[in-house]
Amino acid sequence: MAASKRVFAASSAKFHKNIHKRGLVDIKAKEKSKYGFSVGPVMLGFFVFVVIGSSLLQIIRTASAGGPM
């Protein structure tokens, strides 16, 4: 019986410790990146490439079809 009380007390203490830490964010995690973006420069460049490339293809496709812009 004593062992189960000890295990219960340990798990209860661990639970309460986690409850008190809830919502606290490490200071290193809060620091901004040196570029100021939340995504990397490669990912941002890829996104811009896809958006601008698809819009250029749409303009070329519309111009070659002779449809209204």
JSON list of N, CA and C in Angstrom, two decimals, residues 14-59:
[
{"chain": "A", "resi": 14, "resn": "LYS", "atom": "N", "xyz": [3.95, 15.56, -10.29]},
{"chain": "A", "resi": 14, "resn": "LYS", "atom": "CA", "xyz": [4.35, 15.80, -11.68]},
{"chain": "A", "resi": 14, "resn": "LYS", "atom": "C", "xyz": [3.22, 16.48, -12.45]},
{"chain": "A", "resi": 15, "resn": "PHE", "atom": "N", "xyz": [2.00, 16.05, -12.21]},
{"chain": "A", "resi": 15, "resn": "PHE", "atom": "CA", "xyz": [0.84, 16.66, -12.85]},
{"chain": "A", "resi": 15, "resn": "PHE", "atom": "C", "xyz": [0.70, 18.12, -12.46]},
{"chain": "A", "resi": 16, "resn": "HIS", "atom": "N", "xyz": [0.81, 18.42, -11.16]},
{"chain": "A", "resi": 16, "resn": "HIS", "atom": "CA", "xyz": [0.66, 19.80, -10.71]},
{"chain": "A", "resi": 16, "resn": "HIS", "atom": "C", "xyz": [1.81, 20.68, -11.20]},
{"chain": "A", "resi": 17, "resn": "LYS", "atom": "N", "xyz": [2.99, 20.11, -11.32]},
{"chain": "A", "resi": 17, "resn": "LYS", "atom": "CA", "xyz": [4.12, 20.88, -11.85]},
{"chain": "A", "resi": 17, "resn": "LYS", "atom": "C", "xyz": [3.85, 21.27, -13.31]},
{"chain": "A", "resi": 18, "resn": "ASN", "atom": "N", "xyz": [3.30, 20.35, -14.09]},
{"chain": "A", "resi": 18, "resn": "ASN", "atom": "CA", "xyz": [2.98, 20.65, -15.48]},
{"chain": "A", "resi": 18, "resn": "ASN", "atom": "C", "xyz": [1.87, 21.67, -15.59]},
{"chain": "A", "resi": 19, "resn": "ILE", "atom": "N", "xyz": [0.90, 21.62, -14.69]},
{"chain": "A", "resi": 19, "resn": "ILE", "atom": "CA", "xyz": [-0.19, 22.59, -14.71]},
{"chain": "A", "resi": 19, "resn": "ILE", "atom": "C", "xyz": [0.34, 24.00, -14.47]},
{"chain": "A", "resi": 20, "resn": "HIS", "atom": "N", "xyz": [1.29, 24.14, -13.55]},
{"chain": "A", "resi": 20, "resn": "HIS", "atom": "CA", "xyz": [1.82, 25.47, -13.25]},
{"chain": "A", "resi": 20, "resn": "HIS", "atom": "C", "xyz": [2.72, 25.99, -14.36]},
{"chain": "A", "resi": 21, "resn": "LYS", "atom": "N", "xyz": [3.29, 25.11, -15.17]},
{"chain": "A", "resi": 21, "resn": "LYS", "atom": "CA", "xyz": [4.14, 25.54, -16.28]},
{"chain": "A", "resi": 21, "resn": "LYS", "atom": "C", "xyz": [3.34, 25.82, -17.54]},
{"chain": "A", "resi": 22, "resn": "ARG", "atom": "N", "xyz": [2.09, 25.49, -17.56]},
{"chain": "A", "resi": 22, "resn": "ARG", "atom": "CA", "xyz": [1.28, 25.62, -18.78]},
{"chain": "A", "resi": 22, "resn": "ARG", "atom": "C", "xyz": [1.25, 27.08, -19.24]},
{"chain": "A", "resi": 23, "resn": "GLY", "atom": "N", "xyz": [1.51, 27.29, -20.50]},
{"chain": "A", "resi": 23, "resn": "GLY", "atom": "CA", "xyz": [1.46, 28.63, -21.08]},
{"chain": "A", "resi": 23, "resn": "GLY", "atom": "C", "xyz": [2.78, 29.36, -21.06]},
{"chain": "A", "resi": 24, "resn": "LEU", "atom": "N", "xyz": [3.76, 28.88, -20.33]},
{"chain": "A", "resi": 24, "resn": "LEU", "atom": "CA", "xyz": [5.06, 29.54, -20.29]},
{"chain": "A", "resi": 24, "resn": "LEU", "atom": "C", "xyz": [5.87, 29.10, -21.50]},
{"chain": "A", "resi": 25, "resn": "VAL", "atom": "N", "xyz": [6.40, 30.07, -22.23]},
{"chain": "A", "resi": 25, "resn": "VAL", "atom": "CA", "xyz": [7.18, 29.79, -23.43]},
{"chain": "A", "resi": 25, "resn": "VAL", "atom": "C", "xyz": [8.63, 30.13, -23.15]},
{"chain": "A", "resi": 26, "resn": "ASP", "atom": "N", "xyz": [9.52, 29.28, -23.60]},
{"chain": "A", "resi": 26, "resn": "ASP", "atom": "CA", "xyz": [10.94, 29.50, -23.41]},
{"chain": "A", "resi": 26, "resn": "ASP", "atom": "C", "xyz": [11.36, 30.80, -24.11]},
{"chain": "A", "resi": 27, "resn": "ILE", "atom": "N", "xyz": [12.28, 31.52, -23.51]},
{"chain": "A", "resi": 27, "resn": "ILE", "atom": "CA", "xyz": [12.71, 32.81, -24.06]},
{"chain": "A", "resi": 27, "resn": "ILE", "atom": "C", "xyz": [13.34, 32.64, -25.45]},
{"chain": "A", "resi": 28, "resn": "LYS", "atom": "N", "xyz": [14.08, 31.57, -25.65]},
{"chain": "A", "resi": 28, "resn": "LYS", "atom": "CA", "xyz": [14.72, 31.33, -26.95]},
{"chain": "A", "resi": 28, "resn": "LYS", "atom": "C", "xyz": [13.68, 31.11, -28.04]},
{"chain": "A", "resi": 29, "resn": "ALA", "atom": "N", "xyz": [12.55, 30.55, -27.68]},
{"chain": "A", "resi": 29, "resn": "ALA", "atom": "CA", "xyz": [11.50, 30.30, -28.68]},
{"chain": "A", "resi": 29, "resn": "ALA", "atom": "C", "xyz": [10.81, 31.60, -29.08]},
{"chain": "A", "resi": 30, "resn": "LYS", "atom": "N", "xyz": [10.85, 32.60, -28.22]},
{"chain": "A", "resi": 30, "resn": "LYS", "atom": "CA", "xyz": [10.19, 33.88, -28.51]},
{"chain": "A", "resi": 30, "resn": "LYS", "atom": "C", "xyz": [11.02, 34.79, -29.42]},
{"chain": "A", "resi": 31, "resn": "GLU", "atom": "N", "xyz": [12.33, 34.54, -29.50]},
{"chain": "A", "resi": 31, "resn": "GLU", "atom": "CA", "xyz": [13.21, 35.42, -30.27]},
{"chain": "A", "resi": 31, "resn": "GLU", "atom": "C", "xyz": [12.84, 35.39, -31.75]},
{"chain": "A", "resi": 32, "resn": "LYS", "atom": "N", "xyz": [12.93, 36.56, -32.38]},
{"chain": "A", "resi": 32, "resn": "LYS", "atom": "CA", "xyz": [12.64, 36.68, -33.80]},
{"chain": "A", "resi": 32, "resn": "LYS", "atom": "C", "xyz": [13.82, 36.14, -34.60]},
{"chain": "A", "resi": 33, "resn": "SER", "atom": "N", "xyz": [13.54, 35.69, -35.79]},
{"chain": "A", "resi": 33, "resn": "SER", "atom": "CA", "xyz": [14.63, 35.25, -36.65]},
{"chain": "A", "resi": 33, "resn": "SER", "atom": "C", "xyz": [15.37, 36.48, -37.17]},
{"chain": "A", "resi": 34, "resn": "LYS", "atom": "N", "xyz": [16.58, 36.28, -37.66]},
{"chain": "A", "resi": 34, "resn": "LYS", "atom": "CA", "xyz": [17.38, 37.42, -38.09]},
{"chain": "A", "resi": 34, "resn": "LYS", "atom": "C", "xyz": [16.85, 38.06, -39.37]},
{"chain": "A", "resi": 35, "resn": "TYR", "atom": "N", "xyz": [16.00, 37.34, -40.12]},
{"chain": "A", "resi": 35, "resn": "TYR", "atom": "CA", "xyz": [15.43, 37.89, -41.33]},
{"chain": "A", "resi": 35, "resn": "TYR", "atom": "C", "xyz": [14.13, 38.64, -41.06]},
{"chain": "A", "resi": 36, "resn": "GLY", "atom": "N", "xyz": [13.48, 38.40, -39.96]},
{"chain": "A", "resi": 36, "resn": "GLY", "atom": "CA", "xyz": [12.23, 39.06, -39.64]},
{"chain": "A", "resi": 36, "resn": "GLY", "atom": "C", "xyz": [11.01, 38.36, -40.20]},
{"chain": "A", "resi": 37, "resn": "PHE", "atom": "N", "xyz": [11.19, 37.24, -40.88]},
{"chain": "A", "resi": 37, "resn": "PHE", "atom": "CA", "xyz": [10.07, 36.49, -41.42]},
{"chain": "A", "resi": 37, "resn": "PHE", "atom": "C", "xyz": [9.86, 35.24, -40.58]},
{"chain": "A", "resi": 38, "resn": "SER", "atom": "N", "xyz": [8.64, 34.75, -40.56]},
{"chain": "A", "resi": 38, "resn": "SER", "atom": "CA", "xyz": [8.39, 33.52, -39.81]},
{"chain": "A", "resi": 38, "resn": "SER", "atom": "C", "xyz": [8.69, 32.29, -40.65]},
{"chain": "A", "resi": 39, "resn": "VAL", "atom": "N", "xyz": [8.94, 32.48, -41.95]},
{"chain": "A", "resi": 39, "resn": "VAL", "atom": "CA", "xyz": [9.34, 31.37, -42.82]},
{"chain": "A", "resi": 39, "resn": "VAL", "atom": "C", "xyz": [10.75, 31.65, -43.32]},
{"chain": "A", "resi": 40, "resn": "GLY", "atom": "N", "xyz": [11.40, 30.63, -43.79]},
{"chain": "A", "resi": 40, "resn": "GLY", "atom": "CA", "xyz": [12.76, 30.79, -44.30]},
{"chain": "A", "resi": 40, "resn": "GLY", "atom": "C", "xyz": [12.79, 31.49, -45.64]},
{"chain": "A", "resi": 41, "resn": "PRO", "atom": "N", "xyz": [13.93, 32.04, -46.01]},
{"chain": "A", "resi": 41, "resn": "PRO", "atom": "CA", "xyz": [14.02, 32.76, -47.28]},
{"chain": "A", "resi": 41, "resn": "PRO", "atom": "C", "xyz": [13.83, 31.85, -48.49]},
{"chain": "A", "resi": 42, "resn": "VAL", "atom": "N", "xyz": [14.22, 30.59, -48.39]},
{"chain": "A", "resi": 42, "resn": "VAL", "atom": "CA", "xyz": [14.04, 29.66, -49.51]},
{"chain": "A", "resi": 42, "resn": "VAL", "atom": "C", "xyz": [12.56, 29.39, -49.72]},
{"chain": "A", "resi": 43, "resn": "MET", "atom": "N", "xyz": [11.83, 29.17, -48.64]},
{"chain": "A", "resi": 43, "resn": "MET", "atom": "CA", "xyz": [10.40, 28.90, -48.75]},
{"chain": "A", "resi": 43, "resn": "MET", "atom": "C", "xyz": [9.66, 30.14, -49.27]},
{"chain": "A", "resi": 44, "resn": "LEU", "atom": "N", "xyz": [10.05, 31.32, -48.81]},
{"chain": "A", "resi": 44, "resn": "LEU", "atom": "CA", "xyz": [9.43, 32.55, -49.29]},
{"chain": "A", "resi": 44, "resn": "LEU", "atom": "C", "xyz": [9.71, 32.75, -50.77]},
{"chain": "A", "resi": 45, "resn": "GLY", "atom": "N", "xyz": [10.94, 32.49, -51.21]},
{"chain": "A", "resi": 45, "resn": "GLY", "atom": "CA", "xyz": [11.28, 32.60, -52.63]},
{"chain": "A", "resi": 45, "resn": "GLY", "atom": "C", "xyz": [10.50, 31.62, -53.48]},
{"chain": "A", "resi": 46, "resn": "PHE", "atom": "N", "xyz": [10.34, 30.39, -53.00]},
{"chain": "A", "resi": 46, "resn": "PHE", "atom": "CA", "xyz": [9.56, 29.39, -53.73]},
{"chain": "A", "resi": 46, "resn": "PHE", "atom": "C", "xyz": [8.11, 29.82, -53.85]},
{"chain": "A", "resi": 47, "resn": "PHE", "atom": "N", "xyz": [7.55, 30.35, -52.79]},
{"chain": "A", "resi": 47, "resn": "PHE", "atom": "CA", "xyz": [6.16, 30.81, -52.81]},
{"chain": "A", "resi": 47, "resn": "PHE", "atom": "C", "xyz": [5.97, 31.95, -53.80]},
{"chain": "A", "resi": 48, "resn": "VAL", "atom": "N", "xyz": [6.89, 32.92, -53.81]},
{"chain": "A", "resi": 48, "resn": "VAL", "atom": "CA", "xyz": [6.81, 34.04, -54.75]},
{"chain": "A", "resi": 48, "resn": "VAL", "atom": "C", "xyz": [6.97, 33.53, -56.18]},
{"chain": "A", "resi": 49, "resn": "PHE", "atom": "N", "xyz": [7.88, 32.59, -56.40]},
{"chain": "A", "resi": 49, "resn": "PHE", "atom": "CA", "xyz": [8.08, 32.01, -57.72]},
{"chain": "A", "resi": 49, "resn": "PHE", "atom": "C", "xyz": [6.81, 31.34, -58.22]},
{"chain": "A", "resi": 50, "resn": "VAL", "atom": "N", "xyz": [6.14, 30.59, -57.38]},
{"chain": "A", "resi": 50, "resn": "VAL", "atom": "CA", "xyz": [4.92, 29.89, -57.79]},
{"chain": "A", "resi": 50, "resn": "VAL", "atom": "C", "xyz": [3.80, 30.88, -58.09]},
{"chain": "A", "resi": 51, "resn": "VAL", "atom": "N", "xyz": [3.63, 31.89, -57.23]},
{"chain": "A", "resi": 51, "resn": "VAL", "atom": "CA", "xyz": [2.54, 32.86, -57.42]},
{"chain": "A", "resi": 51, "resn": "VAL", "atom": "C", "xyz": [2.76, 33.69, -58.68]},
{"chain": "A", "resi": 52, "resn": "ILE", "atom": "N", "xyz": [3.96, 34.25, -58.83]},
{"chain": "A", "resi": 52, "resn": "ILE", "atom": "CA", "xyz": [4.24, 35.10, -59.99]},
{"chain": "A", "resi": 52, "resn": "ILE", "atom": "C", "xyz": [4.27, 34.25, -61.27]},
{"chain": "A", "resi": 53, "resn": "GLY", "atom": "N", "xyz": [4.86, 33.07, -61.20]},
{"chain": "A", "resi": 53, "resn": "GLY", "atom": "CA", "xyz": [4.90, 32.19, -62.37]},
{"chain": "A", "resi": 53, "resn": "GLY", "atom": "C", "xyz": [3.52, 31.78, -62.84]},
{"chain": "A", "resi": 54, "resn": "SER", "atom": "N", "xyz": [2.64, 31.45, -61.92]},
{"chain": "A", "resi": 54, "resn": "SER", "atom": "CA", "xyz": [1.29, 31.04, -62.32]},
{"chain": "A", "resi": 54, "resn": "SER", "atom": "C", "xyz": [0.51, 32.21, -62.89]},
{"chain": "A", "resi": 55, "resn": "SER", "atom": "N", "xyz": [0.72, 33.41, -62.34]},
{"chain": "A", "resi": 55, "resn": "SER", "atom": "CA", "xyz": [0.01, 34.57, -62.89]},
{"chain": "A", "resi": 55, "resn": "SER", "atom": "C", "xyz": [0.54, 34.91, -64.29]},
{"chain": "A", "resi": 56, "resn": "LEU", "atom": "N", "xyz": [1.85, 34.79, -64.51]},
{"chain": "A", "resi": 56, "resn": "LEU", "atom": "CA", "xyz": [2.40, 35.04, -65.85]},
{"chain": "A", "resi": 56, "resn": "LEU", "atom": "C", "xyz": [1.89, 34.00, -66.85]},
{"chain": "A", "resi": 57, "resn": "LEU", "atom": "N", "xyz": [1.83, 32.75, -66.46]},
{"chain": "A", "resi": 57, "resn": "LEU", "atom": "CA", "xyz": [1.29, 31.72, -67.35]},
{"chain": "A", "resi": 57, "resn": "LEU", "atom": "C", "xyz": [-0.17, 31.99, -67.69]},
{"chain": "A", "resi": 58, "resn": "GLN", "atom": "N", "xyz": [-0.93, 32.45, -66.72]},
{"chain": "A", "resi": 58, "resn": "GLN", "atom": "CA", "xyz": [-2.35, 32.75, -66.97]},
{"chain": "A", "resi": 58, "resn": "GLN", "atom": "C", "xyz": [-2.49, 33.92, -67.94]},
{"chain": "A", "resi": 59, "resn": "ILE", "atom": "N", "xyz": [-1.64, 34.94, -67.79]},
{"chain": "A", "resi": 59, "resn": "ILE", "atom": "CA", "xyz": [-1.68, 36.09, -68.70]},
{"chain": "A", "resi": 59, "resn": "ILE", "atom": "C", "xyz": [-1.30, 35.65, -70.12]}
]
